[in-house]
PDB file of C-alpha atoms in Angstrom:
ATOM      1  CA  MET A 189      -8.338 -37.665   1.210  1.00  0.00           C
ATOM      2  CA  THR A 190      -8.250 -34.399  -0.541  1.00  0.00           C
ATOM      3  CA  PRO A 191      -5.236 -33.117  -2.358  1.00  0.00           C
ATOM      4  CA  PRO A 192      -3.414 -30.177  -0.710  1.00  0.00           C
ATOM      5  CA  ARG A 193      -4.660 -26.787  -1.601  1.00  0.00           C
ATOM      6  CA  ARG A 194      -2.549 -24.768  -3.991  1.00  0.00           C
ATOM      7  CA  PRO A 195      -1.623 -21.250  -2.858  1.00  0.00           C
ATOM      8  CA  ASP A 196      -3.675 -18.315  -4.067  1.00  0.00           C
ATOM      9  CA  PRO A 197      -2.292 -16.436  -7.010  1.00  0.00           C
ATOM     10  CA  PRO A 198      -1.052 -12.938  -6.389  1.00  0.00           C
ATOM     11  CA  PRO A 199      -3.589 -10.155  -7.010  1.00  0.00           C
ATOM     12  CA  MET A 200      -3.782  -9.066 -10.653  1.00  0.00           C
ATOM     13  CA  ARG A 201      -2.514  -5.497 -11.207  1.00  0.00           C
ATOM     14  CA  THR A 202      -5.067  -3.473 -13.126  1.00  0.00           C
ATOM     15  CA  ASN A 203      -5.240   0.133 -14.327  1.00  0.00           C
ATOM     16  CA  ASP A 204      -8.346   1.207 -12.433  1.00  0.00           C
ATOM     17  CA  VAL A 205      -8.053   4.757 -13.671  1.00  0.00           C
ATOM     18  CA  ARG A 206      -8.313   3.567 -17.260  1.00  0.00           C
ATOM     19  CA  VAL A 207     -11.425   1.637 -16.288  1.00  0.00           C
ATOM     20  CA  ALA A 208     -13.073   4.679 -14.767  1.00  0.00           C
ATOM     21  CA  LEU A 209     -12.090   6.701 -17.717  1.00  0.00           C
ATOM     22  CA  ALA A 210     -13.635   4.247 -20.150  1.00  0.00           C
ATOM     23  CA  GLY A 211     -16.914   4.382 -18.137  1.00  0.00           C
ATOM     24  CA  THR A 212     -16.929   8.177 -18.033  1.00  0.00           C
ATOM     25  CA  VAL A 213     -16.323   8.305 -21.829  1.00  0.00           C
ATOM     26  CA  ALA A 214     -19.122   5.825 -22.367  1.00  0.00           C
ATOM     27  CA  TRP A 215     -21.598   7.988 -20.260  1.00  0.00           C
ATOM     28  CA  ALA A 216     -20.447  11.094 -22.265  1.00  0.00           C
ATOM     29  CA  ILE A 217     -21.159   9.275 -25.546  1.00  0.00           C
ATOM     30  CA  ALA A 218     -24.577   8.242 -24.187  1.00  0.00           C
ATOM     31  CA  LEU A 219     -25.314  11.922 -23.281  1.00  0.00           C
ATOM     32  CA  VAL A 220     -24.297  13.121 -26.672  1.00  0.00           C
ATOM     33  CA  VAL A 221     -26.496  10.551 -28.345  1.00  0.00           C
ATOM     34  CA  LEU A 222     -29.475  11.578 -26.163  1.00  0.00           C
ATOM     35  CA  LEU A 223     -28.947  15.249 -26.863  1.00  0.00           C
ATOM     36  CA  VAL A 224     -28.692  14.635 -30.697  1.00  0.00           C
ATOM     37  CA  ALA A 225     -31.463  11.938 -31.010  1.00  0.00           C
ATOM     38  CA  GLY A 226     -33.680  13.308 -28.243  1.00  0.00           C
ATOM     39  CA  THR A 227     -34.851  11.621 -25.099  1.00  0.00           C
ATOM     40  CA  PRO A 228     -37.290   8.815 -25.376  1.00  0.00           C
ATOM     41  CA  SER A 229     -40.879  10.073 -25.001  1.00  0.00           C
ATOM     42  CA  GLY A 230     -39.640  13.364 -23.585  1.00  0.00           C
ATOM     43  CA  ASP A 231     -38.223  11.895 -20.397  1.00  0.00           C
ATOM     44  CA  ARG A 232     -35.420  14.186 -19.265  1.00  0.00           C
ATOM     45  CA  TRP A 233     -34.246  11.982 -16.436  1.00  0.00           C
ATOM     46  CA  TRP A 234     -32.204  10.014 -18.976  1.00  0.00           C
ATOM     47  CA  LEU A 235     -30.030  13.117 -19.426  1.00  0.00           C
ATOM     48  CA  TRP A 236     -29.480  13.352 -15.669  1.00  0.00           C
ATOM     49  CA  VAL A 237     -28.543   9.649 -15.392  1.00  0.00           C
ATOM     50  CA  CYS A 238     -25.750  10.419 -18.013  1.00  0.00           C
ATOM     51  CA  VAL A 239     -24.549  13.516 -16.255  1.00  0.00           C
ATOM     52  CA  THR A 240     -24.462  11.571 -12.953  1.00  0.00           C
ATOM     53  CA  GLY A 241     -22.460   8.814 -14.598  1.00  0.00           C
ATOM     54  CA  ILE A 242     -20.050  11.354 -15.879  1.00  0.00           C
ATOM     55  CA  VAL A 243     -19.614  13.183 -12.536  1.00  0.00           C
ATOM     56  CA  THR A 244     -19.140   9.821 -10.741  1.00  0.00           C
ATOM     57  CA  GLY A 245     -16.515   8.755 -13.349  1.00  0.00           C
ATOM     58  CA  LEU A 246     -14.636  12.013 -12.881  1.00  0.00           C
ATOM     59  CA  PHE A 247     -14.629  11.657  -9.212  1.00  0.00           C
ATOM     60  CA  GLY A 248     -13.237   8.045  -9.614  1.00  0.00           C
ATOM     61  CA  ILE A 249     -10.515   9.329 -12.014  1.00  0.00           C
ATOM     62  CA  TRP A 250      -9.534  11.833  -9.247  1.00  0.00           C
ATOM     63  CA  TYR A 251      -9.910   9.515  -6.249  1.00  0.00           C
ATOM     64  CA  ILE A 252      -8.529   6.186  -7.436  1.00  0.00           C
ATOM     65  CA  PRO A 253      -4.864   7.340  -7.529  1.00  0.00           C
ATOM     66  CA  ARG A 254      -5.193   8.734  -3.954  1.00  0.00           C
ATOM     67  CA  LEU A 255      -6.838   5.429  -2.775  1.00  0.00           C
ATOM     68  CA  GLN A 256      -4.053   3.305  -4.248  1.00  0.00           C
ATOM     69  CA  ALA A 257      -1.247   5.603  -2.854  1.00  0.00           C
ATOM     70  CA  GLY A 258      -2.880   5.297   0.636  1.00  0.00           C
ATOM     71  CA  ARG A 259      -3.004   1.484   0.322  1.00  0.00           C
ATOM     72  CA  GLU A 260       0.599   1.416  -0.669  1.00  0.00           C
ATOM     73  CA  ARG A 261       1.521   3.520   2.332  1.00  0.00           C
ATOM     74  CA  GLN A 262      -0.466   1.253   4.624  1.00  0.00           C
ATOM     75  CA  GLU A 263       1.307  -1.832   3.200  1.00  0.00           C
ATOM     76  CA  ALA A 264       4.709  -0.223   3.579  1.00  0.00           C
ATOM     77  CA  ALA A 265       3.863   0.618   7.157  1.00  0.00           C
ATOM     78  CA  ARG A 266       2.746  -3.008   7.817  1.00  0.00           C
ATOM     79  CA  ALA A 267       5.892  -4.299   6.293  1.00  0.00           C
ATOM     80  CA  ALA A 268       8.014  -2.050   8.489  1.00  0.00           C
ATOM     81  CA  ARG A 269       6.110  -3.228  11.581  1.00  0.00           C
ATOM     82  CA  ARG A 270       6.688  -6.831  10.603  1.00  0.00           C
ATOM     83  CA  GLU A 271      10.399  -6.198  10.080  1.00  0.00           C
ATOM     84  CA  ALA A 272      10.648  -4.433  13.433  1.00  0.00           C
ATOM     85  CA  ALA A 273       8.842  -7.459  15.096  1.00  0.00           C
ATOM     86  CA  VAL A 274      11.359  -9.771  13.490  1.00  0.00           C
ATOM     87  CA  GLU A 275      14.248  -7.625  14.604  1.00  0.00           C
ATOM     88  CA  ASP A 276      12.773  -7.508  18.180  1.00  0.00           C
ATOM     89  CA  ALA A 277      12.464 -11.233  18.139  1.00  0.00           C
ATOM     90  CA  ALA A 278      16.062 -11.591  17.092  1.00  0.00           C
ATOM     91  CA  LEU A 279      17.390  -9.565  20.063  1.00  0.00           C
ATOM     92  CA  PRO A 280      18.956 -11.507  23.017  1.00  0.00           C
ATOM     93  CA  ALA A 281      16.521 -12.576  25.735  1.00  0.00           C
ATOM     94  CA  ASP A 282      16.181 -10.888  29.111  1.00  0.00           C
ATOM     95  CA  GLY A 283      19.118 -11.542  31.421  1.00  0.00           C
ATOM     96  CA  GLU A 284      21.528 -12.699  28.776  1.00  0.00           C
ATOM     97  CA  PRO A 285      24.580 -10.637  28.120  1.00  0.00           C
ATOM     98  CA  GLY A 286      23.623  -7.871  25.701  1.00  0.00           C
ATOM     99  CA  GLY A 287      19.953  -8.488  26.482  1.00  0.00           C
ATOM    100  CA  PRO A 288      17.466  -5.825  27.396  1.00  0.00           C
ATOM    101  CA  ARG A 289      18.350  -6.131  31.115  1.00  0.00           C
ATOM    102  CA  GLY A 290      21.942  -7.001  30.591  1.00  0.00           C
ATOM    103  CA  PRO A 291      24.840  -4.558  30.503  1.00  0.00           C
ATOM    104  CA  ARG A 292      22.664  -1.769  29.042  1.00  0.00           C
ATOM    105  CA  GLY A 293      20.297  -1.725  31.974  1.00  0.00           C
ATOM    106  CA  PRO A 294      16.525  -2.138  32.488  1.00  0.00           C
ATOM    107  CA  GLY A 295      15.453   0.924  30.670  1.00  0.00           C
ATOM    108  CA  ALA A 296      17.210   0.032  27.441  1.00  0.00           C
ATOM    109  CA  THR A 297      15.289   0.357  24.227  1.00  0.00           C
ATOM    110  CA  ARG A 298      15.663  -1.334  20.779  1.00  0.00           C
ATOM    111  CA  GLN A 299      17.477   1.752  19.565  1.00  0.00           C
ATOM    112  CA  ASP A 300      20.014   1.216  22.298  1.00  0.00           C
ATOM    113  CA  ALA A 301      20.535  -2.297  21.123  1.00  0.00           C
ATOM    114  CA  VAL A 302      21.053  -1.140  17.523  1.00  0.00           C
ATOM    115  CA  ALA A 303      23.588   1.539  18.691  1.00  0.00           C
ATOM    116  CA  GLU A 304      25.405  -1.052  20.775  1.00  0.00           C
ATOM    117  CA  ALA A 305      25.609  -3.424  17.922  1.00  0.00           C
ATOM    118  CA  SER A 306      26.845  -0.678  15.654  1.00  0.00           C
ATOM    119  CA  GLU A 307      29.580   0.261  18.143  1.00  0.00           C
ATOM    120  CA  THR A 308      30.514  -3.449  18.468  1.00  0.00           C
ATOM    121  CA  SER A 309      30.851  -3.782  14.686  1.00  0.00           C
ATOM    122  CA  LYS A 310      33.037  -0.599  14.480  1.00  0.00           C
ATOM    123  CA  THR A 311      35.218  -1.837  17.340  1.00  0.00           C
ATOM    124  CA  SER A 312      35.721  -5.284  15.512  1.00  0.00           C
ATOM    125  CA  LYS A 313      36.568  -3.579  12.229  1.00  0.00           C
ATOM    126  CA  THR A 314      39.114  -1.346  13.986  1.00  0.00           C
ATOM    127  CA  SER A 315      40.685  -4.354  15.636  1.00  0.00           C
ATOM    128  CA  GLU A 316      40.887  -6.278  12.329  1.00  0.00           C
ATOM    129  CA  THR A 317      42.485  -3.296  10.699  1.00  0.00           C
ATOM    130  CA  SER A 318      45.142  -2.948  13.426  1.00  0.00           C
ATOM    131  CA  GLU A 319      45.936  -6.631  13.393  1.00  0.00           C
ATOM    132  CA  ALA A 320      46.377  -6.501   9.587  1.00  0.00           C
ATOM    133  CA  ASP A 321      48.619  -3.560   9.789  1.00  0.00           C
ATOM    134  CA  VAL A 322      51.031  -5.234  12.236  1.00  0.00           C
TER     135      VAL A 322
END
């Protein structure tokens, strides 16, 4: 019998822009070294490899924050959908008093249920206050 599997650790947070910046700096240093020392046996393609590395790194420095922001927006939207699904599951079932086909009628929406719950809580607070005042 195998032991139960431990849960996966959470993803490690990294500074991806810093990694892209380090790579870009490394390609820039390589370009400077090639320009100062000269290309091996006159091959100029080495220079273009360094230029391509620098351009790719600059694109990464620009693109990575946008990518991460988009992923955060997607995760927030997923969390909101999960929360809405949990709230929908917590609503009373069809046919029960206060359910989707109860007093509110067959065309009621979730917003109607939230509004009704809000009205109910306001009414109960008002009745508690009036009882306390007496």
